[in-house]
Amino acid sequence: MLIMMNFLMNTISILISVAFYTIIERKLLSYMQIR
């Protein structure tokens, strides 16, 4: 049970970090295209 919780927490943190990375990347790309 504890291993499953740890795995879930790791997966959620990875998904959140990937989502933030894609959002920041899109904002940077749009900023570069505007200039």
PDB file of C-alpha atoms in Angstrom, residues 17-31:
ATOM      1  CA  SER A  17       6.091  19.318 -13.861  1.00  0.00           C
ATOM      2  CA  VAL A  18       5.554  18.272 -17.498  1.00  0.00           C
ATOM      3  CA  ALA A  19       2.365  20.356 -17.701  1.00  0.00           C
ATOM      4  CA  PHE A  20       4.154  23.413 -16.296  1.00  0.00           C
ATOM      5  CA  TYR A  21       7.050  22.876 -18.722  1.00  0.00           C
ATOM      6  CA  THR A  22       4.732  22.738 -21.746  1.00  0.00           C
ATOM      7  CA  ILE A  23       2.837  25.862 -20.602  1.00  0.00           C
ATOM      8  CA  ILE A  24       6.077  27.820 -20.088  1.00  0.00           C
ATOM      9  CA  GLU A  25       7.431  26.574 -23.429  1.00  0.00           C
ATOM     10  CA  ARG A  26       4.296  27.703 -25.283  1.00  0.00           C
ATOM     11  CA  LYS A  27       4.420  31.127 -23.614  1.00  0.00           C
ATOM     12  CA  LEU A  28       8.086  31.507 -24.577  1.00  0.00           C
ATOM     13  CA  LEU A  29       7.391  30.412 -28.169  1.00  0.00           C
ATOM     14  CA  SER A  30       4.492  32.863 -28.533  1.00  0.00           C
ATOM     15  CA  TYR A  31       6.671  35.617 -27.033  1.00  0.00           C
TER      16      TYR A  31
END
